[in-house]
Amino acid sequence: MTTLRDPLVEPLGKKASDTLEKVFGLRTVGDLLRHYPRRYYTRGELTPLDSLSEGDHVTVLARVAMSTVLGEAPRGSRYQQGRGPRQRLEVIVTDGTGKLQLTFFAGVGFHARQLQQGALALFAGTVSSFRGRRQLVHPEYELLPAAAAESLTSEIAEEFATELIPVYPASAKLTSWTISKYVGAVLDSLGPTKDTLPDEMRQRYHLWPRELAIRAIHRPQDREDLRHARKRLKWDEAFTMQVALAQRRHAAAAMPAVPRPAADDGIAAAFDRRLPFTLTAGQQEVGEVIAHDLACAYPMNRLLQGEVGSGKTVVAVRAMLQVVDSGGQAALLAPTEVLAQQHYRSITALLGPLATAGQLAEGQLAPGERATRVALLTGSTGVRARRSALSDVFTGDAGILIGTHALLEDQVQFADLGLVVIDEQHRFGVEQRDALREKAQGSRPHVLVMTATPIPRTVAMTVFGDLEISTLSELPAGRSPIATHVVPAVERPHYLDRAWQRVSEEVESGRQAYVVCPRIGDDAGGEDGDDSDGSDVPEPGAEEETKRPPLAVLDVAPELAEGPLSGLRVAIMHGRLTPDEKDRVMTAFAAGEVDVLVSTTVIEVGVDVPNATVMVIMDAERFGVSQLHQLRGRVGRGRNPGLCLLVTEAEPGTPARERLDAVAETGDGFQLSRLDLQQRREGDVLGSAQAGRRSSLKLLRLLEDEDLIAEARQEAGPLVALDPELEFHPALKEAIDDFLGDRRAEFLDKA
Ligand code: ADP
Ligand code: MG
């Protein structure tokens, strides 16, 4: 009898367990049983070869009768351009009733080795016809073991004990069939497994017992079994995750923090009096919630999400000033140099004399007003400025420190760090949040993280499940919505001319523009790397014409300056400029000394130049939906309406073009973020948000399973409140350990 935690070597022996570990990283019985089937073939669905009709999607069980490689192997570029004879593999298979041809254009050598004469496999694909013969082009297939190939149908029928044949994620070295055999052996040896969910809860949600679900997902009798099994196992994923997060919240709330209550007449109050605008209702409300959090004796852990331009910075500054008023300090961490510098400029400007403690300008303070100092620290801060910033922060003279990753260095020591603010949080991992937090000595600082990439509710509940969440959904009054249009460069070339005219017109009336390109240029790589998936087998039937590389800043800028935008002051901005150069360009642009800024996505987040009203995004289909939304948030930040033009060569009706149309049609970042999530794998979302960690979610889908996740979250809170260490839920505790694996320490202990 084995348990889920036993190593695979026990039930399977050394050879099999070594292979499973090497190929899929599976070490324990539980690991293998969480290697769920990718799909299931229904035996009844197998189609006899003599009854295939064109256009049907079929699964057939057949044996290879003949396999032939035709054409010449590609040699050098002449062939790759499609002028030479193309190599292909033709395979004839038979099931005794009829024959069928299979054709492969890609991976010819590989498939030829797999599909040798006599091999038996399940083939799936859509029937087409070629020169009067029915064929499958690039069918999916699963090889069956050699023993089964001896006698075709009768023995196979016995081999499949169940109606539904599971198909596992497999590789050339480890076929689905072999994995299925291993799973069978492991299931046979599996002893009684304790349930992770309390009985009472299981009944309320009509969930199957855990062991039954584990067995059924691998060996379902019918689709109904499968539905129950999947539902139960999804619950396991959602619930273990939510309980782990609830434990993290619980632990965090038990940590002591220094209360930083608001002062009646401090710098914060003076700041509010000086604000050149009225706070929106949302800013006011969130501000009150945060002010209350800060006054508590346990640390605030809050995520502030808000549409681009919703005014999160002001909310953060008010929180920072409350902390300064109560004798503490605040740090603001920004993801880029450009953004840190901009924050420094705009925050000191908003503070005016309130930021000039110990300086001449302090004289401009109103009677009774006090001041603090704001320090800036980035990778490019000069030696002297750096020394003085470090010293001001160390002595406490500087109440606010703004900077990039440089803030995380050891030399940065605070007199009394009370609040950590992280801007554009999606650019950072949990590690950075923790590193900065550690700079508060003795107790925990309060933490406010901000993001303008709206997060669907379930992602918020999973990735950021340990944070309380506030949302700014309203834009400051007087903002006009950004009009977005797709400019089809191929079908309507004159639209592009018109776009440049619009840019000129805006500049003539005193405004400024951005032109965004996907690449810097003059080199092989792009700013964001390229997005090829690294596979060397071309897509079946893929055209082999060469695609032009994405447009580059260094090419587009001079073309515009000498062509359609001649006479305008054009500058460039990209990641390869030195920090000094970046600062100079941004300062000049903010001061209106540059009309058109041709840039990569370095300006994606946070950049705030209200006089910029037009943005032209070149090769727009190269960007993600949320990224486009972020980018266009750079315009229309002032009183004048913003215009965003998405220039693309993507053809109407293609998925790329549809994404652009969606961005043009809606200005709702939340809706777009759902769209983004639909198009990416959950793992990517969780992965990037958590700085590249592997996701433990196998069955759970963040959008589809929104309700289930919400229910699991609701159940997790009370359970952890009553039994924080899970002493009375040992099986659940074990499941959480397995779920978190190596991440346990950082996940829980650093809460
Ligand atoms: P984001 O939430 O995208 O970070 P910012 O904090 O950069 O937005 O604010 C965008 C712009 O709106 C800034 O220029 C800021 O000064 C301005 N702003 C913020 N709050 C208000 C308000 N209540 N009324 C008018 N303008 C505001
Ligand atoms: Mg911002």
PDB file of N, CA, C and O in Angstrom, residues 601-652:
ATOM      1  N   THR A 601       8.234  50.649 -25.610  1.00  0.00           N
ATOM      2  CA  THR A 601       7.274  50.586 -24.517  1.00  0.00           C
ATOM      3  C   THR A 601       7.842  51.062 -23.182  1.00  0.00           C
ATOM      4  O   THR A 601       7.180  50.925 -22.163  1.00  0.00           O
ATOM      5  N   VAL A 602       9.063  51.624 -23.185  1.00  0.00           N
ATOM      6  CA  VAL A 602       9.546  52.157 -21.890  1.00  0.00           C
ATOM      7  C   VAL A 602       8.591  53.184 -21.319  1.00  0.00           C
ATOM      8  O   VAL A 602       8.598  53.440 -20.128  1.00  0.00           O
ATOM      9  N   ILE A 603       7.775  53.786 -22.191  1.00  0.00           N
ATOM     10  CA  ILE A 603       6.831  54.771 -21.662  1.00  0.00           C
ATOM     11  C   ILE A 603       5.507  54.134 -21.267  1.00  0.00           C
ATOM     12  O   ILE A 603       4.567  54.812 -20.903  1.00  0.00           O
ATOM     13  N   GLU A 604       5.475  52.799 -21.312  1.00  0.00           N
ATOM     14  CA  GLU A 604       4.205  52.110 -21.071  1.00  0.00           C
ATOM     15  C   GLU A 604       3.550  52.484 -19.750  1.00  0.00           C
ATOM     16  O   GLU A 604       2.362  52.753 -19.684  1.00  0.00           O
ATOM     17  N   VAL A 605       4.326  52.438 -18.692  1.00  0.00           N
ATOM     18  CA  VAL A 605       3.683  52.652 -17.402  1.00  0.00           C
ATOM     19  C   VAL A 605       3.943  54.026 -16.829  1.00  0.00           C
ATOM     20  O   VAL A 605       5.041  54.551 -16.909  1.00  0.00           O
ATOM     21  N   GLY A 606       2.889  54.583 -16.271  1.00  0.00           N
ATOM     22  CA  GLY A 606       3.050  55.724 -15.389  1.00  0.00           C
ATOM     23  C   GLY A 606       3.401  57.070 -15.974  1.00  0.00           C
ATOM     24  O   GLY A 606       3.150  58.078 -15.342  1.00  0.00           O
ATOM     25  N   VAL A 607       3.968  57.117 -17.181  1.00  0.00           N
ATOM     26  CA  VAL A 607       4.425  58.415 -17.670  1.00  0.00           C
ATOM     27  C   VAL A 607       3.245  59.371 -17.811  1.00  0.00           C
ATOM     28  O   VAL A 607       2.197  59.019 -18.341  1.00  0.00           O
ATOM     29  N   ASP A 608       3.416  60.551 -17.322  1.00  0.00           N
ATOM     30  CA  ASP A 608       2.306  61.483 -17.188  1.00  0.00           C
ATOM     31  C   ASP A 608       2.660  62.851 -17.748  1.00  0.00           C
ATOM     32  O   ASP A 608       3.249  63.683 -17.077  1.00  0.00           O
ATOM     33  N   VAL A 609       2.350  63.069 -19.021  1.00  0.00           N
ATOM     34  CA  VAL A 609       2.555  64.384 -19.626  1.00  0.00           C
ATOM     35  C   VAL A 609       1.197  64.817 -20.173  1.00  0.00           C
ATOM     36  O   VAL A 609       0.800  64.420 -21.267  1.00  0.00           O
ATOM     37  N   PRO A 610       0.458  65.619 -19.400  1.00  0.00           N
ATOM     38  CA  PRO A 610      -0.938  65.913 -19.751  1.00  0.00           C
ATOM     39  C   PRO A 610      -1.096  66.599 -21.109  1.00  0.00           C
ATOM     40  O   PRO A 610      -2.152  66.495 -21.723  1.00  0.00           O
ATOM     41  N   ASN A 611      -0.050  67.255 -21.592  1.00  0.00           N
ATOM     42  CA  ASN A 611      -0.194  67.963 -22.862  1.00  0.00           C
ATOM     43  C   ASN A 611      -0.097  67.022 -24.074  1.00  0.00           C
ATOM     44  O   ASN A 611      -0.348  67.431 -25.199  1.00  0.00           O
ATOM     45  N   ALA A 612       0.279  65.779 -23.842  1.00  0.00           N
ATOM     46  CA  ALA A 612       0.353  64.820 -24.946  1.00  0.00           C
ATOM     47  C   ALA A 612      -1.039  64.297 -25.237  1.00  0.00           C
ATOM     48  O   ALA A 612      -1.726  63.812 -24.337  1.00  0.00           O
ATOM     49  N   THR A 613      -1.478  64.423 -26.498  1.00  0.00           N
ATOM     50  CA  THR A 613      -2.863  64.071 -26.804  1.00  0.00           C
ATOM     51  C   THR A 613      -3.018  62.975 -27.854  1.00  0.00           C
ATOM     52  O   THR A 613      -4.091  62.404 -27.983  1.00  0.00           O
ATOM     53  N   VAL A 614      -1.975  62.722 -28.635  1.00  0.00           N
ATOM     54  CA  VAL A 614      -2.102  61.674 -29.653  1.00  0.00           C
ATOM     55  C   VAL A 614      -1.044  60.616 -29.442  1.00  0.00           C
ATOM     56  O   VAL A 614       0.093  60.929 -29.105  1.00  0.00           O
ATOM     57  N   MET A 615      -1.437  59.378 -29.670  1.00  0.00           N
ATOM     58  CA  MET A 615      -0.461  58.297 -29.679  1.00  0.00           C
ATOM     59  C   MET A 615      -0.695  57.450 -30.913  1.00  0.00           C
ATOM     60  O   MET A 615      -1.815  57.032 -31.192  1.00  0.00           O
ATOM     61  N   VAL A 616       0.382  57.210 -31.665  1.00  0.00           N
ATOM     62  CA  VAL A 616       0.294  56.320 -32.808  1.00  0.00           C
ATOM     63  C   VAL A 616       1.106  55.079 -32.457  1.00  0.00           C
ATOM     64  O   VAL A 616       2.288  55.179 -32.146  1.00  0.00           O
ATOM     65  N   ILE A 617       0.461  53.923 -32.458  1.00  0.00           N
ATOM     66  CA  ILE A 617       1.174  52.693 -32.122  1.00  0.00           C
ATOM     67  C   ILE A 617       1.408  51.888 -33.397  1.00  0.00           C
ATOM     68  O   ILE A 617       0.460  51.474 -34.063  1.00  0.00           O
ATOM     69  N   MET A 618       2.677  51.719 -33.751  1.00  0.00           N
ATOM     70  CA  MET A 618       3.026  51.020 -34.986  1.00  0.00           C
ATOM     71  C   MET A 618       3.054  49.511 -34.726  1.00  0.00           C
ATOM     72  O   MET A 618       3.433  49.074 -33.646  1.00  0.00           O
ATOM     73  N   ASP A 619       2.699  48.724 -35.747  1.00  0.00           N
ATOM     74  CA  ASP A 619       2.663  47.260 -35.593  1.00  0.00           C
ATOM     75  C   ASP A 619       1.907  46.887 -34.316  1.00  0.00           C
ATOM     76  O   ASP A 619       2.362  46.062 -33.517  1.00  0.00           O
ATOM     77  N   ALA A 620       0.759  47.494 -34.155  1.00  0.00           N
ATOM     78  CA  ALA A 620       0.032  47.370 -32.888  1.00  0.00           C
ATOM     79  C   ALA A 620      -0.298  45.924 -32.530  1.00  0.00           C
ATOM     80  O   ALA A 620      -0.418  45.585 -31.353  1.00  0.00           O
ATOM     81  N   GLU A 621      -0.412  45.062 -33.556  1.00  0.00           N
ATOM     82  CA  GLU A 621      -0.775  43.662 -33.250  1.00  0.00           C
ATOM     83  C   GLU A 621       0.324  42.947 -32.486  1.00  0.00           C
ATOM     84  O   GLU A 621       0.116  41.856 -31.969  1.00  0.00           O
ATOM     85  N   ARG A 622       1.496  43.559 -32.414  1.00  0.00           N
ATOM     86  CA  ARG A 622       2.596  42.919 -31.678  1.00  0.00           C
ATOM     87  C   ARG A 622       2.463  43.079 -30.171  1.00  0.00           C
ATOM     88  O   ARG A 622       3.248  42.508 -29.422  1.00  0.00           O
ATOM     89  N   PHE A 623       1.531  43.913 -29.744  1.00  0.00           N
ATOM     90  CA  PHE A 623       1.412  44.167 -28.310  1.00  0.00           C
ATOM     91  C   PHE A 623       0.205  43.432 -27.731  1.00  0.00           C
ATOM     92  O   PHE A 623      -0.752  43.147 -28.437  1.00  0.00           O
ATOM     93  N   GLY A 624       0.275  43.155 -26.457  1.00  0.00           N
ATOM     94  CA  GLY A 624      -0.853  42.509 -25.781  1.00  0.00           C
ATOM     95  C   GLY A 624      -1.975  43.503 -25.523  1.00  0.00           C
ATOM     96  O   GLY A 624      -1.768  44.718 -25.565  1.00  0.00           O
ATOM     97  N   VAL A 625      -3.146  42.980 -25.271  1.00  0.00           N
ATOM     98  CA  VAL A 625      -4.313  43.823 -25.055  1.00  0.00           C
ATOM     99  C   VAL A 625      -4.120  44.786 -23.879  1.00  0.00           C
ATOM    100  O   VAL A 625      -4.335  45.991 -23.993  1.00  0.00           O
ATOM    101  N   SER A 626      -3.678  44.248 -22.751  1.00  0.00           N
ATOM    102  CA  SER A 626      -3.507  45.106 -21.577  1.00  0.00           C
ATOM    103  C   SER A 626      -2.393  46.113 -21.803  1.00  0.00           C
ATOM    104  O   SER A 626      -2.459  47.244 -21.324  1.00  0.00           O
ATOM    105  N   GLN A 627      -1.398  45.690 -22.549  1.00  0.00           N
ATOM    106  CA  GLN A 627      -0.289  46.594 -22.820  1.00  0.00           C
ATOM    107  C   GLN A 627      -0.750  47.779 -23.679  1.00  0.00           C
ATOM    108  O   GLN A 627      -0.392  48.930 -23.414  1.00  0.00           O
ATOM    109  N   LEU A 628      -1.583  47.508 -24.667  1.00  0.00           N
ATOM    110  CA  LEU A 628      -2.112  48.589 -25.500  1.00  0.00           C
ATOM    111  C   LEU A 628      -2.938  49.554 -24.654  1.00  0.00           C
ATOM    112  O   LEU A 628      -2.870  50.773 -24.816  1.00  0.00           O
ATOM    113  N   HIS A 629      -3.703  48.979 -23.739  1.00  0.00           N
ATOM    114  CA  HIS A 629      -4.538  49.813 -22.888  1.00  0.00           C
ATOM    115  C   HIS A 629      -3.678  50.715 -21.999  1.00  0.00           C
ATOM    116  O   HIS A 629      -3.974  51.894 -21.814  1.00  0.00           O
ATOM    117  N   GLN A 630      -2.621  50.145 -21.471  1.00  0.00           N
ATOM    118  CA  GLN A 630      -1.663  50.912 -20.677  1.00  0.00           C
ATOM    119  C   GLN A 630      -1.047  52.029 -21.503  1.00  0.00           C
ATOM    120  O   GLN A 630      -0.963  53.175 -21.068  1.00  0.00           O
ATOM    121  N   LEU A 631      -0.596  51.654 -22.689  1.00  0.00           N
ATOM    122  CA  LEU A 631       0.081  52.619 -23.547  1.00  0.00           C
ATOM    123  C   LEU A 631      -0.816  53.808 -23.845  1.00  0.00           C
ATOM    124  O   LEU A 631      -0.421  54.955 -23.694  1.00  0.00           O
ATOM    125  N   ARG A 632      -2.050  53.524 -24.243  1.00  0.00           N
ATOM    126  CA  ARG A 632      -2.902  54.645 -24.647  1.00  0.00           C
ATOM    127  C   ARG A 632      -3.278  55.512 -23.447  1.00  0.00           C
ATOM    128  O   ARG A 632      -3.702  56.642 -23.598  1.00  0.00           O
ATOM    129  N   GLY A 633      -3.116  54.937 -22.254  1.00  0.00           N
ATOM    130  CA  GLY A 633      -3.357  55.726 -21.052  1.00  0.00           C
ATOM    131  C   GLY A 633      -2.394  56.891 -20.899  1.00  0.00           C
ATOM    132  O   GLY A 633      -2.555  57.737 -20.025  1.00  0.00           O
ATOM    133  N   ARG A 634      -1.365  56.939 -21.749  1.00  0.00           N
ATOM    134  CA  ARG A 634      -0.416  58.069 -21.709  1.00  0.00           C
ATOM    135  C   ARG A 634      -1.006  59.320 -22.331  1.00  0.00           C
ATOM    136  O   ARG A 634      -0.452  60.392 -22.167  1.00  0.00           O
ATOM    137  N   VAL A 635      -2.071  59.187 -23.118  1.00  0.00           N
ATOM    138  CA  VAL A 635      -2.647  60.388 -23.719  1.00  0.00           C
ATOM    139  C   VAL A 635      -4.013  60.678 -23.114  1.00  0.00           C
ATOM    140  O   VAL A 635      -4.624  59.821 -22.482  1.00  0.00           O
ATOM    141  N   GLY A 636      -4.462  61.895 -23.319  1.00  0.00           N
ATOM    142  CA  GLY A 636      -5.766  62.275 -22.788  1.00  0.00           C
ATOM    143  C   GLY A 636      -5.740  62.389 -21.280  1.00  0.00           C
ATOM    144  O   GLY A 636      -6.709  62.109 -20.597  1.00  0.00           O
ATOM    145  N   ARG A 637      -4.586  62.759 -20.720  1.00  0.00           N
ATOM    146  CA  ARG A 637      -4.491  62.870 -19.272  1.00  0.00           C
ATOM    147  C   ARG A 637      -4.787  64.287 -18.801  1.00  0.00           C
ATOM    148  O   ARG A 637      -4.854  64.544 -17.615  1.00  0.00           O
ATOM    149  N   GLY A 638      -4.926  65.203 -19.750  1.00  0.00           N
ATOM    150  CA  GLY A 638      -5.226  66.577 -19.369  1.00  0.00           C
ATOM    151  C   GLY A 638      -6.669  66.903 -19.714  1.00  0.00           C
ATOM    152  O   GLY A 638      -7.530  66.037 -19.726  1.00  0.00           O
ATOM    153  N   ARG A 639      -6.910  68.151 -20.056  1.00  0.00           N
ATOM    154  CA  ARG A 639      -8.269  68.567 -20.348  1.00  0.00           C
ATOM    155  C   ARG A 639      -8.654  68.219 -21.786  1.00  0.00           C
ATOM    156  O   ARG A 639      -9.819  68.133 -22.139  1.00  0.00           O
ATOM    157  N   ASN A 640      -7.626  68.032 -22.641  1.00  0.00           N
ATOM    158  CA  ASN A 640      -7.922  67.797 -24.049  1.00  0.00           C
ATOM    159  C   ASN A 640      -8.117  66.321 -24.340  1.00  0.00           C
ATOM    160  O   ASN A 640      -7.450  65.473 -23.772  1.00  0.00           O
ATOM    161  N   PRO A 641      -9.070  66.021 -25.236  1.00  0.00           N
ATOM    162  CA  PRO A 641      -9.356  64.626 -25.537  1.00  0.00           C
ATOM    163  C   PRO A 641      -8.139  63.912 -26.132  1.00  0.00           C
ATOM    164  O   PRO A 641      -7.349  64.516 -26.849  1.00  0.00           O
ATOM    165  N   GLY A 642      -8.029  62.651 -25.821  1.00  0.00           N
ATOM    166  CA  GLY A 642      -6.906  61.873 -26.325  1.00  0.00           C
ATOM    167  C   GLY A 642      -7.311  61.049 -27.532  1.00  0.00           C
ATOM    168  O   GLY A 642      -8.472  60.682 -27.694  1.00  0.00           O
ATOM    169  N   LEU A 643      -6.330  60.779 -28.375  1.00  0.00           N
ATOM    170  CA  LEU A 643      -6.579  59.982 -29.569  1.00  0.00           C
ATOM    171  C   LEU A 643      -5.485  58.935 -29.667  1.00  0.00           C
ATOM    172  O   LEU A 643      -4.297  59.238 -29.537  1.00  0.00           O
ATOM    173  N   CYS A 644      -5.892  57.686 -29.886  1.00  0.00           N
ATOM    174  CA  CYS A 644      -4.906  56.619 -30.019  1.00  0.00           C
ATOM    175  C   CYS A 644      -5.154  55.890 -31.330  1.00  0.00           C
ATOM    176  O   CYS A 644      -6.271  55.467 -31.609  1.00  0.00           O
ATOM    177  N   LEU A 645      -4.118  55.769 -32.151  1.00  0.00           N
ATOM    178  CA  LEU A 645      -4.252  55.122 -33.453  1.00  0.00           C
ATOM    179  C   LEU A 645      -3.435  53.841 -33.469  1.00  0.00           C
ATOM    180  O   LEU A 645      -2.224  53.863 -33.227  1.00  0.00           O
ATOM    181  N   LEU A 646      -4.108  52.737 -33.725  1.00  0.00           N
ATOM    182  CA  LEU A 646      -3.445  51.436 -33.736  1.00  0.00           C
ATOM    183  C   LEU A 646      -3.152  51.061 -35.188  1.00  0.00           C
ATOM    184  O   LEU A 646      -4.041  50.637 -35.924  1.00  0.00           O
ATOM    185  N   VAL A 647      -1.909  51.238 -35.596  1.00  0.00           N
ATOM    186  CA  VAL A 647      -1.542  50.956 -36.979  1.00  0.00           C
ATOM    187  C   VAL A 647      -1.170  49.484 -37.101  1.00  0.00           C
ATOM    188  O   VAL A 647      -0.374  48.971 -36.320  1.00  0.00           O
ATOM    189  N   THR A 648      -1.782  48.806 -38.085  1.00  0.00           N
ATOM    190  CA  THR A 648      -1.516  47.374 -38.197  1.00  0.00           C
ATOM    191  C   THR A 648      -1.614  46.884 -39.625  1.00  0.00           C
ATOM    192  O   THR A 648      -2.320  47.465 -40.435  1.00  0.00           O
ATOM    193  N   GLU A 649      -0.871  45.814 -39.892  1.00  0.00           N
ATOM    194  CA  GLU A 649      -1.005  45.148 -41.185  1.00  0.00           C
ATOM    195  C   GLU A 649      -1.812  43.868 -41.032  1.00  0.00           C
ATOM    196  O   GLU A 649      -1.965  43.118 -41.978  1.00  0.00           O
ATOM    197  N   ALA A 650      -2.296  43.611 -39.807  1.00  0.00           N
ATOM    198  CA  ALA A 650      -3.094  42.397 -39.593  1.00  0.00           C
ATOM    199  C   ALA A 650      -4.393  42.501 -40.378  1.00  0.00           C
ATOM    200  O   ALA A 650      -5.033  43.542 -40.409  1.00  0.00           O
ATOM    201  N   GLU A 651      -4.763  41.431 -41.039  1.00  0.00           N
ATOM    202  CA  GLU A 651      -5.934  41.453 -41.904  1.00  0.00           C
ATOM    203  C   GLU A 651      -7.231  41.354 -41.101  1.00  0.00           C
ATOM    204  O   GLU A 651      -7.263  40.734 -40.047  1.00  0.00           O
ATOM    205  N   PRO A 652      -8.295  41.942 -41.638  1.00  0.00           N
ATOM    206  CA  PRO A 652      -9.581  41.850 -40.939  1.00  0.00           C
ATOM    207  C   PRO A 652      -9.955  40.388 -40.749  1.00  0.00           C
ATOM    208  O   PRO A 652      -9.668  39.561 -41.600  1.00  0.00           O
TER     209      PRO A 652
END
